[in-house]
C-alpha positions as a Python dict, from the first residue, in 0.01 Angstrom:
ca = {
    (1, 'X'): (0, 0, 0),
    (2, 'X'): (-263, -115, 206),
    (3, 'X'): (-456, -441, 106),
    (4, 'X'): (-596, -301, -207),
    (5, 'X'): (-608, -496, -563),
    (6, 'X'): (-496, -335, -858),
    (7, 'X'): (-757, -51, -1035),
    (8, 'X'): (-870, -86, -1344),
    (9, 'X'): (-1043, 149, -1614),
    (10, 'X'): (-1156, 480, -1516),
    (11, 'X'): (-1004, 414, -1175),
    (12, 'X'): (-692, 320, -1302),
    (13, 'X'): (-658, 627, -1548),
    (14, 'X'): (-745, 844, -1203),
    (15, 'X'): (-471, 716, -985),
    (16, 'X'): (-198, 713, -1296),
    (17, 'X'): (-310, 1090, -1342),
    (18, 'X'): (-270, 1129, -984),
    (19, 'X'): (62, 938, -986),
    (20, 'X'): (182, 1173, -1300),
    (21, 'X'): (161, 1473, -1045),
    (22, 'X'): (451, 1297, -845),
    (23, 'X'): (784, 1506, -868),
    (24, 'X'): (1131, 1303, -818),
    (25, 'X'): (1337, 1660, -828),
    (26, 'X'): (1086, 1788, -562),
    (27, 'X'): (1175, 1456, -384),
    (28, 'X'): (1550, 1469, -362),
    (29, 'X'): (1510, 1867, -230),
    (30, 'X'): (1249, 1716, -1),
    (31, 'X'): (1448, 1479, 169),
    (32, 'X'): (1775, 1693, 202),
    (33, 'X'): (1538, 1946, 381),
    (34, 'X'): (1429, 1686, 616),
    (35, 'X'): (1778, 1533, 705),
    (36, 'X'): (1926, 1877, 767),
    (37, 'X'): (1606, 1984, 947),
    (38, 'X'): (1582, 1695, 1144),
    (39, 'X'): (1951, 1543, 1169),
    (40, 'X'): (2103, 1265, 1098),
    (41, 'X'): (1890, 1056, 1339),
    (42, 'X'): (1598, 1056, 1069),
    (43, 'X'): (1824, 880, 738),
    (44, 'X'): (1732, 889, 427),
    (45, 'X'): (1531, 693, 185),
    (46, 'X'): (1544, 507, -90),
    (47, 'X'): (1505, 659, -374),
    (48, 'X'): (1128, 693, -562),
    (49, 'X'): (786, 698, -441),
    (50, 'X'): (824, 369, -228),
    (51, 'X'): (1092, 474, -72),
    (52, 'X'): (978, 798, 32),
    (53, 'X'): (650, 697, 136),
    (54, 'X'): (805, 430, 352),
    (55, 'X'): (1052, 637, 518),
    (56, 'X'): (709, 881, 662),
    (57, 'X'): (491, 641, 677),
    (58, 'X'): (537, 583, 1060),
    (59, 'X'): (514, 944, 1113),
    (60, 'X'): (832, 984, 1287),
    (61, 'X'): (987, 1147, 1079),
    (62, 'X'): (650, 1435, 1032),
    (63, 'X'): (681, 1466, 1409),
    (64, 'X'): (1038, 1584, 1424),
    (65, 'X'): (1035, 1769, 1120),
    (66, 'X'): (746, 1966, 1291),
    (67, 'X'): (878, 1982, 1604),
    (68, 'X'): (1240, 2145, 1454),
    (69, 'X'): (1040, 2416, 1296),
    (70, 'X'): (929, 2523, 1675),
    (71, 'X'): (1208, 2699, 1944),
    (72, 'X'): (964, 2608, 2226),
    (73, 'X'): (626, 2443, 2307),
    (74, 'X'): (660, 2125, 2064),
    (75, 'X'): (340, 2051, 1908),
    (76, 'X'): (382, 1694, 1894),
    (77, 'X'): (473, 1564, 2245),
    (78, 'X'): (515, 1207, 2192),
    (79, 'X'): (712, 1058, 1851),
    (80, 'X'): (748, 649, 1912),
    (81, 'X'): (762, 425, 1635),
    (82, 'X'): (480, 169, 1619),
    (83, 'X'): (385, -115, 1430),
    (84, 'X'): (19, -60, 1461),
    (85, 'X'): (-148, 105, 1171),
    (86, 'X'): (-391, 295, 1433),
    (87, 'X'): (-55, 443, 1617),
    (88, 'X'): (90, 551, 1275),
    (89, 'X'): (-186, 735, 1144),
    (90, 'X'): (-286, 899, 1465),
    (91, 'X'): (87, 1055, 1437),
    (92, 'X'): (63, 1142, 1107),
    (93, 'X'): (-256, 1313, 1192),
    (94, 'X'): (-86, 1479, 1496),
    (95, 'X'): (156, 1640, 1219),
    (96, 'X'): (-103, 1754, 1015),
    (97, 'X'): (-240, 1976, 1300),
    (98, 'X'): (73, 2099, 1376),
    (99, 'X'): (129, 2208, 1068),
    (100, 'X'): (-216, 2384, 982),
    (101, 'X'): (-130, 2521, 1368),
    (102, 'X'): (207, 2661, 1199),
    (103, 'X'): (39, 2841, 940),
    (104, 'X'): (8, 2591, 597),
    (105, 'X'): (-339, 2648, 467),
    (106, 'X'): (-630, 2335, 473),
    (107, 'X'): (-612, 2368, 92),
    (108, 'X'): (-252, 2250, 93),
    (109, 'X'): (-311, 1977, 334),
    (110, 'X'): (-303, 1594, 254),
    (111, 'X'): (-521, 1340, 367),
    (112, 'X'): (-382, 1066, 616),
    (113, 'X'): (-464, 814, 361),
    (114, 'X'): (-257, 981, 87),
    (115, 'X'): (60, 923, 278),
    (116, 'X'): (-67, 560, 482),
    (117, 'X'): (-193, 423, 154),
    (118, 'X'): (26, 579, -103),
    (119, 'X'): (-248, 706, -251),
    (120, 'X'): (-170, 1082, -339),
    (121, 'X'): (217, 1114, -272),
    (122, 'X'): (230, 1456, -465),
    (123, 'X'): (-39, 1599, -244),
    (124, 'X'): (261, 1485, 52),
    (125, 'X'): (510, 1696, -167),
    (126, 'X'): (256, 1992, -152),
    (127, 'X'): (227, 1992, 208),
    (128, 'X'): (605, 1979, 280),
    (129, 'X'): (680, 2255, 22),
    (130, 'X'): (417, 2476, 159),
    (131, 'X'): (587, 2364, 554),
    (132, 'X'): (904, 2435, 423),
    (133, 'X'): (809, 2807, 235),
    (134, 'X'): (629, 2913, 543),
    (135, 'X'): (947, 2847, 729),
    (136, 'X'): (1164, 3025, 477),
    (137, 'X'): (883, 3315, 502),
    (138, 'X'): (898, 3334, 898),
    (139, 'X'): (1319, 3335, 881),
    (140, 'X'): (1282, 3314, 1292),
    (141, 'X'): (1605, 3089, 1265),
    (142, 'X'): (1446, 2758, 1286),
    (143, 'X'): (1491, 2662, 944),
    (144, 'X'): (1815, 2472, 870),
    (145, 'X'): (1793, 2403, 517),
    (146, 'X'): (1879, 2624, 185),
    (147, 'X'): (1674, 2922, 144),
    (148, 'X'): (1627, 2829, -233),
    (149, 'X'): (1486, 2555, -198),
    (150, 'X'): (1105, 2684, -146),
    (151, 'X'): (985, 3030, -232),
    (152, 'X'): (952, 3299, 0),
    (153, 'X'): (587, 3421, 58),
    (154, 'X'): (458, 3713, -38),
    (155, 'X'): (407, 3955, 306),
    (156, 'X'): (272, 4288, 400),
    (157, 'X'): (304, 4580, 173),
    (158, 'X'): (117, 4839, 368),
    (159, 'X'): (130, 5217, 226),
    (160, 'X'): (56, 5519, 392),
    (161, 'X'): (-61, 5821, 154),
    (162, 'X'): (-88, 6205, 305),
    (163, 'X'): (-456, 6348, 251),
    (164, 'X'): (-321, 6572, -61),
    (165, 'X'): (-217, 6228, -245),
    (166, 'X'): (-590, 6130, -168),
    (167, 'X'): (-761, 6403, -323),
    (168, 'X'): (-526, 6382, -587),
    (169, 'X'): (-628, 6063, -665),
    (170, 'X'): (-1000, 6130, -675),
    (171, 'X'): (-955, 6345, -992),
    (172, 'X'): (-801, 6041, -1226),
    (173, 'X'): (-1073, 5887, -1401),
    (174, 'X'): (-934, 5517, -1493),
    (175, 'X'): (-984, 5337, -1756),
    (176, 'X'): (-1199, 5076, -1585),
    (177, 'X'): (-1486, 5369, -1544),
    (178, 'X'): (-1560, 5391, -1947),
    (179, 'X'): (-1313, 5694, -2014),
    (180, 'X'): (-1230, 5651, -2395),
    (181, 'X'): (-1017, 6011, -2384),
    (182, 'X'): (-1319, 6185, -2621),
    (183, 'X'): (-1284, 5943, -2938),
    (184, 'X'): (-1570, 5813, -3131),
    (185, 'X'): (-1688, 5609, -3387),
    (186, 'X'): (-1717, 5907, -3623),
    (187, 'X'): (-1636, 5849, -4011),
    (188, 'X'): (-1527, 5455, -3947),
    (189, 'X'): (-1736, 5258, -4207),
    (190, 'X'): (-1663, 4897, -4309),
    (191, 'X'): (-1762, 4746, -4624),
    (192, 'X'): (-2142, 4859, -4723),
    (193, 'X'): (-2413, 4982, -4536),
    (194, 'X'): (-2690, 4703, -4426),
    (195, 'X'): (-2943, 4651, -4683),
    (196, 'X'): (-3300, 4666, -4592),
    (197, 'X'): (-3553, 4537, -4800),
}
């Protein structure tokens, strides 16, 4: 954590709420992701939040784990560790464009601070999952880990229909377009008529 006291009241029942969102199961698949992704160069942490945020906190770790995903062209062309806070967030940054580059939308995106800060660690589980289902989804051979680990996209489903399906299909009224198949209200009463004096 950076140099930040500790939070009290409604800030305090924010960030507990946002530290209830934190998944150890998702962490342990997390982490044997990376190491396979990214060999055994990268380690592994220890284990809970600490742990994992220290282990990416440098961004060293992002930057290969990005780069593995690519066969050519890395996106991130320089991964050096660094003790400066500037140099560490500019890499983590660096990873974050890659990765909205490979395809992982803004909405699953975290924040530099999330990771830096420890702020928002399960919004740094969301953006690996979604990096590691859009790699499952692409299946170009890059990704080195166990398909079940992160769901599969949805893709494509294009149909083609012939013109006589078409007009076929112009002639069924649905449901949606008031159809009640001709019944009525006729002889339903409940209970007595309304009374009007």
């Amino acid at each position: 954590m950076a140099n930040k006291g500790p939070s009290y009241g409604l800030s305090r029942q924010v960030q507990d709420k946002i530290d209830s969102k934190y998944d150890p199961d998702l962490e342990q698949i997390l982490v044997e992701w990376i190491s396979r992704q990214c060999g055994s160069g990268v380690g592994k942490p220890e284990p809970g939040k600490q742990g994992f945020q220290a282990w990416l906190k440098d961004g060293c770790v992002l930057g290969q784990l990005i780069n593995s995903l690519y066969v050519v062209d890395k996106p991130v062309k320089k991964i050096q560790s660094s003790g400066m806070a500037f140099k560490q967030m500019e890499q983590i940054s660096q990873f974050l464009t890659a990765a909205e580059s490979y395809g992982v939308t803004k909405t699953d995106m975290f924040q530099t601070v999330d990771l830096w800060e420890g702020k928002d660690l399960a919004a740094v589980q969301r953006t690996l999952s979604a990096l590691g289902s859009l790699a499952v989804t692409k299946d170009d051979g890059t990704y080195l880990g166990d398909p079940n680990w992160f769901f599969k996209k949805a893709q494509e489903n294009k149909r083609d229909f012939s013109e006589d399906q078409m007009k076929a299909g112009k002639n069924v009224i649905g449901l949606q377009m008031g159809s009640n198949k001709g019944a009525s209200q006729e002889g339903m009463s409940y209970g007595r008529p309304r009374q009007i004096l």
